[in-house]
Amino acid sequence: MAAASREVPAAPAAREDAAAEFERHRPTLLGLAYRFLGSMWDAEDVVQDAFLRWLGTDRAQVRVPRAFLIKVVSRLALDQLRSARVTREAYTGPWLPEPVATDALGPLDTAELRDTVAFATVHLMERLTPPERAVFVLREAFELPYEDIADVVGATTAHCRQMFRRAGQHLTDGRERFAPDGTEHVELFTRFLAAARDGDLSGLTELLSEDVIAWNDGGGKVRAARRPVVGRAKVLAFLSGLLNRYALGEVRVVDANGGPALYTSMDDRTQITSLDVRDGRIHAIYAVLNPEKLGHVPV
């Protein structure tokens, strides 16, 4: 991979070839940017910016286009992440990632790739500093050498190794790194929904861990809890209150972030809910109600 490249005007045929080459890598690049940002809208902007830069690059100086583009997108996404963190501090209520249809997140043919787009993982990555998040994503999901990662984040290889270890510790934090298989997850969703619909508090109690947390992201656009609801008793009361207040409409399982999620409509609002499951119990409930975040899962 070239350390640097210069911009040159491209002939029409060369431009078409460059565009075709970029399109081959676009799904991977979108998945990469989403892991950095937790927002497919922002990821699309970053990838489009990378595309324009690619068209202006002297591609004769680029030995491995995929590796070159991963570094370009990573740098752009890292810059975007630094500014996004300031915006998220002023967000109304808890900020959750955008749910995204699994097939829009690029190749997910390893457990590591799938885990790094799991909703719980993307949410937990908000705890990391931007450089830690970049190091974790590039090493864990894309297996970049530490030398290349150091070039992206502007740190030494030794420091990148330290950041990777710290990031892994933050993200583990007592949870299973790899989610249960899809069948088990769907079965748990079904039991959760049936118990909620029937007002079966005993059934819900069985499914929820004692320290379960319910996160609700309305973004100030729809009514939602402004703070996380913590603990089994409070979450049970919260869920009961919702079901008493709103009529439950359409419900179905959708494929988002590498696993099953629940699409529901309640009166005039819709939401997509993901669960963090450990040892057969629900440890976190992530409900995204902000309508601006629901456009990347076909329903």
mmCIF file of C-alpha atoms in Angstrom:
data_model
loop_
_atom_site.group_PDB
_atom_site.id
_atom_site.type_symbol
_atom_site.label_atom_id
_atom_site.label_comp_id
_atom_site.label_asym_id
_atom_site.label_seq_id
_atom_site.Cartn_x
_atom_site.Cartn_y
_atom_site.Cartn_z
ATOM 1 C CA MET A 1 0.000 0.000 0.000
ATOM 2 C CA ALA A 2 1.291 3.412 -0.846
ATOM 3 C CA ALA A 3 2.048 5.652 2.119
ATOM 4 C CA ALA A 4 0.745 8.636 0.194
ATOM 5 C CA SER A 5 -0.882 9.306 -3.160
ATOM 6 C CA ARG A 6 -1.286 12.351 -5.328
ATOM 7 C CA GLU A 7 -4.447 13.521 -7.026
ATOM 8 C CA VAL A 8 -4.525 13.360 -10.810
ATOM 9 C CA PRO A 9 -7.299 14.072 -13.312
ATOM 10 C CA ALA A 10 -8.985 10.872 -14.478
ATOM 11 C CA ALA A 11 -10.023 10.055 -18.046
ATOM 12 C CA PRO A 12 -13.649 8.880 -18.414
ATOM 13 C CA ALA A 13 -12.691 5.207 -18.872
ATOM 14 C CA ALA A 14 -10.285 5.311 -15.957
ATOM 15 C CA ARG A 15 -12.940 6.994 -13.835
ATOM 16 C CA GLU A 16 -15.418 4.227 -14.653
ATOM 17 C CA ASP A 17 -12.859 1.578 -13.739
ATOM 18 C CA ALA A 18 -12.122 3.382 -10.479
ATOM 19 C CA ALA A 19 -15.824 3.614 -9.655
ATOM 20 C CA ALA A 20 -16.315 -0.094 -10.386
ATOM 21 C CA GLU A 21 -13.352 -0.983 -8.168
ATOM 22 C CA PHE A 22 -14.756 1.128 -5.327
ATOM 23 C CA GLU A 23 -18.223 -0.432 -5.620
ATOM 24 C CA ARG A 24 -16.706 -3.874 -5.076
ATOM 25 C CA HIS A 25 -15.530 -2.700 -1.677
ATOM 26 C CA ARG A 26 -18.464 -0.441 -0.717
ATOM 27 C CA PRO A 27 -20.310 -3.001 1.487
ATOM 28 C CA THR A 28 -17.134 -3.664 3.479
ATOM 29 C CA LEU A 29 -16.426 0.049 3.814
ATOM 30 C CA LEU A 30 -19.979 0.804 4.991
ATOM 31 C CA GLY A 31 -19.715 -1.931 7.612
ATOM 32 C CA LEU A 32 -16.369 -0.506 8.721
ATOM 33 C CA ALA A 33 -17.649 3.065 9.046
ATOM 34 C CA TYR A 34 -20.783 1.887 10.871
ATOM 35 C CA ARG A 35 -18.660 0.093 13.472
ATOM 36 C CA PHE A 36 -16.840 3.365 14.094
ATOM 37 C CA LEU A 37 -19.933 5.567 14.223
ATOM 38 C CA GLY A 38 -23.001 3.515 15.166
ATOM 39 C CA SER A 39 -24.897 5.447 12.495
ATOM 40 C CA MET A 40 -25.465 4.246 8.955
ATOM 41 C CA TRP A 41 -26.406 7.773 7.852
ATOM 42 C CA ASP A 42 -22.999 9.023 8.977
ATOM 43 C CA ALA A 43 -21.289 5.917 7.583
ATOM 44 C CA GLU A 44 -22.786 6.590 4.150
ATOM 45 C CA ASP A 45 -21.489 10.169 4.243
ATOM 46 C CA VAL A 46 -17.995 8.979 5.168
ATOM 47 C CA VAL A 47 -17.950 6.345 2.432
ATOM 48 C CA GLN A 48 -19.157 8.846 -0.158
ATOM 49 C CA ASP A 49 -16.356 11.219 0.863
ATOM 50 C CA ALA A 50 -13.894 8.333 0.501
ATOM 51 C CA PHE A 51 -15.297 7.604 -2.968
ATOM 52 C CA LEU A 52 -14.659 11.161 -4.138
ATOM 53 C CA ARG A 53 -11.122 10.999 -2.772
ATOM 54 C CA TRP A 54 -10.589 7.663 -4.493
ATOM 55 C CA LEU A 55 -11.583 9.141 -7.855
ATOM 56 C CA GLY A 56 -8.920 11.810 -7.393
ATOM 57 C CA THR A 57 -6.180 9.385 -6.346
ATOM 58 C CA ASP A 58 -3.292 8.258 -8.534
ATOM 59 C CA ARG A 59 -4.254 4.580 -8.422
ATOM 60 C CA ALA A 60 -0.980 3.534 -10.045
ATOM 61 C CA GLN A 61 0.543 4.243 -6.631
ATOM 62 C CA VAL A 62 -1.947 1.983 -4.810
ATOM 63 C CA ARG A 63 -0.855 -1.646 -4.603
ATOM 64 C CA VAL A 64 -3.828 -3.053 -2.630
ATOM 65 C CA PRO A 65 -7.037 -1.025 -3.156
ATOM 66 C CA ARG A 66 -8.998 -2.701 -0.333
ATOM 67 C CA ALA A 67 -6.296 -1.979 2.253
ATOM 68 C CA PHE A 68 -5.865 1.568 0.954
ATOM 69 C CA LEU A 69 -9.616 2.264 1.131
ATOM 70 C CA ILE A 70 -9.930 0.790 4.629
ATOM 71 C CA LYS A 71 -7.291 3.246 5.834
ATOM 72 C CA VAL A 72 -8.959 6.196 4.063
ATOM 73 C CA VAL A 73 -12.394 5.364 5.486
ATOM 74 C CA SER A 74 -10.933 4.722 8.941
ATOM 75 C CA ARG A 75 -9.274 8.135 9.077
ATOM 76 C CA LEU A 76 -12.430 9.895 7.886
ATOM 77 C CA ALA A 77 -14.631 7.941 10.308
ATOM 78 C CA LEU A 78 -12.271 8.636 13.206
ATOM 79 C CA ASP A 79 -12.473 12.380 12.516
ATOM 80 C CA GLN A 80 -16.275 12.127 12.291
ATOM 81 C CA LEU A 81 -16.447 10.133 15.532
ATOM 82 C CA ARG A 82 -14.513 12.782 17.452
ATOM 83 C CA SER A 83 -17.009 15.478 16.439
ATOM 84 C CA ALA A 84 -20.018 13.177 16.853
ATOM 85 C CA ARG A 85 -19.187 12.557 20.508
ATOM 86 C CA VAL A 86 -19.672 16.269 21.223
ATOM 87 C CA THR A 87 -23.078 16.226 19.494
ATOM 88 C CA ARG A 88 -24.182 13.101 21.377
ATOM 89 C CA GLU A 89 -23.511 14.762 24.718
ATOM 90 C CA ALA A 90 -26.372 17.159 23.928
ATOM 91 C CA TYR A 91 -28.705 14.380 22.706
ATOM 92 C CA THR A 92 -32.108 14.147 24.395
ATOM 93 C CA GLY A 93 -32.120 11.002 26.525
ATOM 94 C CA PRO A 94 -29.890 7.970 25.972
ATOM 95 C CA TRP A 95 -28.175 7.773 22.587
ATOM 96 C CA LEU A 96 -28.385 4.333 20.972
ATOM 97 C CA PRO A 97 -26.901 3.196 17.656
ATOM 98 C CA GLU A 98 -29.092 2.952 14.578
ATOM 99 C CA PRO A 99 -30.419 -0.555 13.957
ATOM 100 C CA VAL A 100 -29.246 -1.685 10.504
ATOM 101 C CA ALA A 101 -30.352 -4.600 8.337
ATOM 102 C CA THR A 102 -27.713 -7.310 8.586
ATOM 103 C CA ASP A 103 -27.224 -7.615 4.830
ATOM 104 C CA ALA A 104 -26.249 -3.912 4.619
ATOM 105 C CA LEU A 105 -23.269 -4.332 6.936
ATOM 106 C CA GLY A 106 -20.884 -6.062 4.561
ATOM 107 C CA PRO A 107 -19.369 -9.527 4.947
ATOM 108 C CA LEU A 108 -20.074 -11.192 8.295
ATOM 109 C CA ASP A 109 -18.432 -14.542 7.678
ATOM 110 C CA THR A 110 -16.531 -14.784 10.967
ATOM 111 C CA ALA A 111 -17.710 -14.677 14.573
ATOM 112 C CA GLU A 112 -15.571 -11.566 15.132
ATOM 113 C CA LEU A 113 -17.105 -9.678 12.210
ATOM 114 C CA ARG A 114 -20.615 -10.572 13.366
ATOM 115 C CA ASP A 115 -19.937 -9.705 17.018
ATOM 116 C CA THR A 116 -18.534 -6.267 16.167
ATOM 117 C CA VAL A 117 -21.849 -5.220 14.558
ATOM 118 C CA ALA A 118 -24.028 -6.767 17.299
ATOM 119 C CA PHE A 119 -26.212 -4.048 18.788
ATOM 120 C CA ALA A 120 -24.911 -4.575 22.328
ATOM 121 C CA THR A 121 -21.297 -4.386 21.141
ATOM 122 C CA VAL A 122 -21.823 -1.225 19.086
ATOM 123 C CA HIS A 123 -23.559 0.357 22.059
ATOM 124 C CA LEU A 124 -20.768 -0.647 24.447
ATOM 125 C CA MET A 125 -18.179 0.787 22.050
ATOM 126 C CA GLU A 126 -19.524 4.226 23.001
ATOM 127 C CA ARG A 127 -17.592 3.750 26.266
ATOM 128 C CA LEU A 128 -14.300 3.712 24.356
ATOM 129 C CA THR A 129 -12.263 6.720 23.349
ATOM 130 C CA PRO A 130 -12.256 7.299 19.569
ATOM 131 C CA PRO A 131 -8.691 5.907 19.178
ATOM 132 C CA GLU A 132 -9.559 2.834 21.296
ATOM 133 C CA ARG A 133 -12.641 2.207 19.179
ATOM 134 C CA ALA A 134 -10.627 2.548 15.970
ATOM 135 C CA VAL A 135 -7.938 0.169 17.214
ATOM 136 C CA PHE A 136 -10.494 -2.393 18.374
ATOM 137 C CA VAL A 137 -12.491 -2.362 15.135
ATOM 138 C CA LEU A 138 -9.471 -2.471 12.845
ATOM 139 C CA ARG A 139 -7.762 -5.248 14.772
ATOM 140 C CA GLU A 140 -10.729 -7.365 15.857
ATOM 141 C CA ALA A 141 -12.920 -7.146 12.753
ATOM 142 C CA PHE A 142 -10.413 -6.456 9.975
ATOM 143 C CA GLU A 143 -7.229 -8.006 11.395
ATOM 144 C CA LEU A 144 -5.046 -5.092 10.316
ATOM 145 C CA PRO A 145 -1.412 -5.241 11.441
ATOM 146 C CA TYR A 146 -0.665 -2.969 14.378
ATOM 147 C CA GLU A 147 1.739 -0.995 12.179
ATOM 148 C CA ASP A 148 -1.127 -0.032 9.834
ATOM 149 C CA ILE A 149 -3.457 0.736 12.750
ATOM 150 C CA ALA A 150 -0.801 2.975 14.299
ATOM 151 C CA ASP A 151 -0.645 4.914 11.027
ATOM 152 C CA VAL A 152 -4.432 5.473 11.127
ATOM 153 C CA VAL A 153 -4.699 6.628 14.744
ATOM 154 C CA GLY A 154 -1.351 8.408 14.998
ATOM 155 C CA ALA A 155 0.077 6.297 17.822
ATOM 156 C CA THR A 156 2.913 3.834 18.331
ATOM 157 C CA THR A 157 2.349 0.132 17.747
ATOM 158 C CA ALA A 158 2.984 -0.520 21.454
ATOM 159 C CA HIS A 159 0.320 2.015 22.426
ATOM 160 C CA CYS A 160 -2.117 0.446 19.931
ATOM 161 C CA ARG A 161 -1.585 -2.955 21.547
ATOM 162 C CA GLN A 162 -2.381 -1.421 24.935
ATOM 163 C CA MET A 163 -5.504 0.276 23.575
ATOM 164 C CA PHE A 164 -6.698 -3.005 22.070
ATOM 165 C CA ARG A 165 -6.343 -4.797 25.414
ATOM 166 C CA ARG A 166 -8.167 -1.989 27.251
ATOM 167 C CA ALA A 167 -10.962 -1.948 24.682
ATOM 168 C CA GLY A 168 -11.432 -5.702 24.980
ATOM 169 C CA GLN A 169 -11.674 -5.433 28.764
ATOM 170 C CA HIS A 170 -14.273 -2.640 28.536
ATOM 171 C CA LEU A 171 -16.377 -4.586 26.064
ATOM 172 C CA THR A 172 -16.256 -7.895 27.905
ATOM 173 C CA ASP A 173 -17.301 -6.496 31.303
ATOM 174 C CA GLY A 174 -18.951 -9.758 32.345
ATOM 175 C CA ARG A 175 -20.817 -10.343 29.057
ATOM 176 C CA GLU A 176 -20.380 -13.104 26.545
ATOM 177 C CA ARG A 177 -18.445 -11.791 23.562
ATOM 178 C CA PHE A 178 -20.401 -13.922 21.128
ATOM 179 C CA ALA A 179 -24.198 -13.965 21.094
ATOM 180 C CA PRO A 180 -26.300 -17.132 21.345
ATOM 181 C CA ASP A 181 -27.301 -18.721 18.071
ATOM 182 C CA GLY A 182 -30.209 -17.205 16.165
ATOM 183 C CA THR A 183 -32.681 -19.967 17.043
ATOM 184 C CA GLU A 184 -32.100 -19.550 20.779
ATOM 185 C CA HIS A 185 -32.353 -15.764 20.471
ATOM 186 C CA VAL A 186 -35.637 -15.908 18.525
ATOM 187 C CA GLU A 187 -37.065 -18.370 21.052
ATOM 188 C CA LEU A 188 -36.197 -16.025 23.903
ATOM 189 C CA PHE A 189 -37.758 -13.102 21.998
ATOM 190 C CA THR A 190 -40.936 -15.152 21.543
ATOM 191 C CA ARG A 191 -41.131 -16.000 25.230
ATOM 192 C CA PHE A 192 -40.416 -12.376 26.188
ATOM 193 C CA LEU A 193 -43.144 -11.065 23.885
ATOM 194 C CA ALA A 194 -45.707 -13.643 24.990
ATOM 195 C CA ALA A 195 -45.085 -12.882 28.667
ATOM 196 C CA ALA A 196 -45.289 -9.131 28.050
ATOM 197 C CA ARG A 197 -48.525 -9.423 26.046
ATOM 198 C CA ASP A 198 -50.151 -11.627 28.678
ATOM 199 C CA GLY A 199 -48.971 -9.480 31.567
ATOM 200 C CA ASP A 200 -47.219 -12.587 32.879
ATOM 201 C CA LEU A 201 -44.951 -10.992 35.488
ATOM 202 C CA SER A 202 -43.744 -14.377 36.654
ATOM 203 C CA GLY A 203 -42.698 -15.285 33.105
ATOM 204 C CA LEU A 204 -40.963 -11.938 32.601
ATOM 205 C CA THR A 205 -39.192 -12.235 35.931
ATOM 206 C CA GLU A 206 -37.796 -15.586 34.808
ATOM 207 C CA LEU A 207 -36.381 -14.046 31.632
ATOM 208 C CA LEU A 208 -34.806 -10.919 33.115
ATOM 209 C CA SER A 209 -31.542 -10.810 35.028
ATOM 210 C CA GLU A 210 -31.594 -9.028 38.383
ATOM 211 C CA ASP A 211 -29.456 -6.178 37.032
ATOM 212 C CA VAL A 212 -31.250 -5.829 33.683
ATOM 213 C CA ILE A 213 -31.188 -2.351 32.100
ATOM 214 C CA ALA A 214 -33.779 -0.984 29.660
ATOM 215 C CA TRP A 215 -32.484 1.725 27.305
ATOM 216 C CA ASN A 216 -34.958 3.835 25.320
ATOM 217 C CA ASP A 217 -33.901 6.189 22.538
ATOM 218 C CA GLY A 218 -36.625 8.601 21.497
ATOM 219 C CA GLY A 219 -34.212 11.422 20.678
ATOM 220 C CA GLY A 220 -36.786 13.983 21.795
ATOM 221 C CA LYS A 221 -38.910 13.040 18.761
ATOM 222 C CA VAL A 222 -41.277 10.683 20.590
ATOM 223 C CA ARG A 223 -42.021 10.091 24.237
ATOM 224 C CA ALA A 224 -39.475 7.764 25.833
ATOM 225 C CA ALA A 225 -37.701 7.286 29.157
ATOM 226 C CA ARG A 226 -34.997 9.946 29.450
ATOM 227 C CA ARG A 227 -32.811 7.749 31.658
ATOM 228 C CA PRO A 228 -31.954 4.038 31.611
ATOM 229 C CA VAL A 229 -34.347 1.923 33.693
ATOM 230 C CA VAL A 230 -32.189 -0.200 35.993
ATOM 231 C CA GLY A 231 -33.035 -3.405 37.857
ATOM 232 C CA ARG A 232 -35.588 -6.176 37.374
ATOM 233 C CA ALA A 233 -38.357 -4.662 39.515
ATOM 234 C CA LYS A 234 -38.166 -1.259 37.820
ATOM 235 C CA VAL A 235 -37.970 -2.764 34.329
ATOM 236 C CA LEU A 236 -41.006 -4.961 35.041
ATOM 237 C CA ALA A 237 -42.953 -1.918 36.240
ATOM 238 C CA PHE A 238 -41.810 0.063 33.193
ATOM 239 C CA LEU A 239 -42.869 -2.658 30.731
ATOM 240 C CA SER A 240 -46.227 -3.108 32.488
ATOM 241 C CA GLY A 241 -46.853 0.630 32.317
ATOM 242 C CA LEU A 242 -46.107 0.707 28.570
ATOM 243 C CA LEU A 243 -48.452 -2.190 27.812
ATOM 244 C CA ASN A 244 -51.220 -0.647 29.910
ATOM 245 C CA ARG A 245 -50.819 2.730 28.219
ATOM 246 C CA TYR A 246 -50.322 1.722 24.572
ATOM 247 C CA ALA A 247 -52.145 -0.779 22.396
ATOM 248 C CA LEU A 248 -49.708 -3.306 20.964
ATOM 249 C CA GLY A 249 -50.084 -3.571 17.192
ATOM 250 C CA GLU A 250 -47.925 -5.310 14.616
ATOM 251 C CA VAL A 251 -45.057 -7.408 15.944
ATOM 252 C CA ARG A 252 -42.426 -9.322 14.001
ATOM 253 C CA VAL A 253 -38.859 -10.446 14.132
ATOM 254 C CA VAL A 254 -36.430 -8.694 11.761
ATOM 255 C CA ASP A 255 -32.772 -9.368 10.959
ATOM 256 C CA ALA A 256 -30.663 -6.471 12.220
ATOM 257 C CA ASN A 257 -27.061 -6.056 13.368
ATOM 258 C CA GLY A 258 -26.218 -9.663 12.709
ATOM 259 C CA GLY A 259 -29.090 -11.164 14.688
ATOM 260 C CA PRO A 260 -32.815 -11.080 15.433
ATOM 261 C CA ALA A 261 -34.506 -7.877 16.587
ATOM 262 C CA LEU A 262 -38.124 -7.114 17.284
ATOM 263 C CA TYR A 263 -40.161 -4.638 15.245
ATOM 264 C CA THR A 264 -43.273 -3.452 17.083
ATOM 265 C CA SER A 265 -45.911 -0.788 16.588
ATOM 266 C CA MET A 266 -47.744 0.663 19.583
ATOM 267 C CA ASP A 267 -50.501 3.145 18.819
ATOM 268 C CA ASP A 268 -48.870 5.824 16.638
ATOM 269 C CA ARG A 269 -45.244 4.895 17.245
ATOM 270 C CA THR A 270 -42.920 2.149 16.094
ATOM 271 C CA GLN A 271 -39.721 0.800 17.543
ATOM 272 C CA ILE A 272 -37.001 -1.775 17.008
ATOM 273 C CA THR A 273 -35.862 -3.647 20.084
ATOM 274 C CA SER A 274 -32.654 -5.623 20.540
ATOM 275 C CA LEU A 275 -31.724 -7.782 23.495
ATOM 276 C CA ASP A 276 -28.379 -8.482 25.144
ATOM 277 C CA VAL A 277 -28.629 -12.102 26.239
ATOM 278 C CA ARG A 278 -26.261 -13.830 28.656
ATOM 279 C CA ASP A 279 -26.671 -17.336 30.049
ATOM 280 C CA GLY A 280 -30.248 -17.528 28.790
ATOM 281 C CA ARG A 281 -31.373 -14.302 30.483
ATOM 282 C CA ILE A 282 -31.922 -10.768 29.240
ATOM 283 C CA HIS A 283 -29.328 -8.364 30.628
ATOM 284 C CA ALA A 284 -30.189 -5.344 28.486
ATOM 285 C CA ILE A 285 -33.147 -4.175 26.411
ATOM 286 C CA TYR A 286 -32.385 -1.609 23.699
ATOM 287 C CA ALA A 287 -35.469 0.098 22.271
ATOM 288 C CA VAL A 288 -34.938 2.575 19.426
ATOM 289 C CA LEU A 289 -38.023 4.751 18.946
ATOM 290 C CA ASN A 290 -36.476 7.817 17.296
ATOM 291 C CA PRO A 291 -38.086 7.699 13.814
ATOM 292 C CA GLU A 292 -34.946 9.219 12.297
ATOM 293 C CA LYS A 293 -33.066 6.050 13.273
ATOM 294 C CA LEU A 294 -35.485 3.475 11.895
ATOM 295 C CA GLY A 295 -34.843 3.867 8.175
ATOM 296 C CA HIS A 296 -32.151 1.209 7.728
ATOM 297 C CA VAL A 297 -34.192 -1.857 8.674
ATOM 298 C CA PRO A 298 -36.857 -2.776 6.090
ATOM 299 C CA VAL A 299 -40.165 -3.303 7.847
#
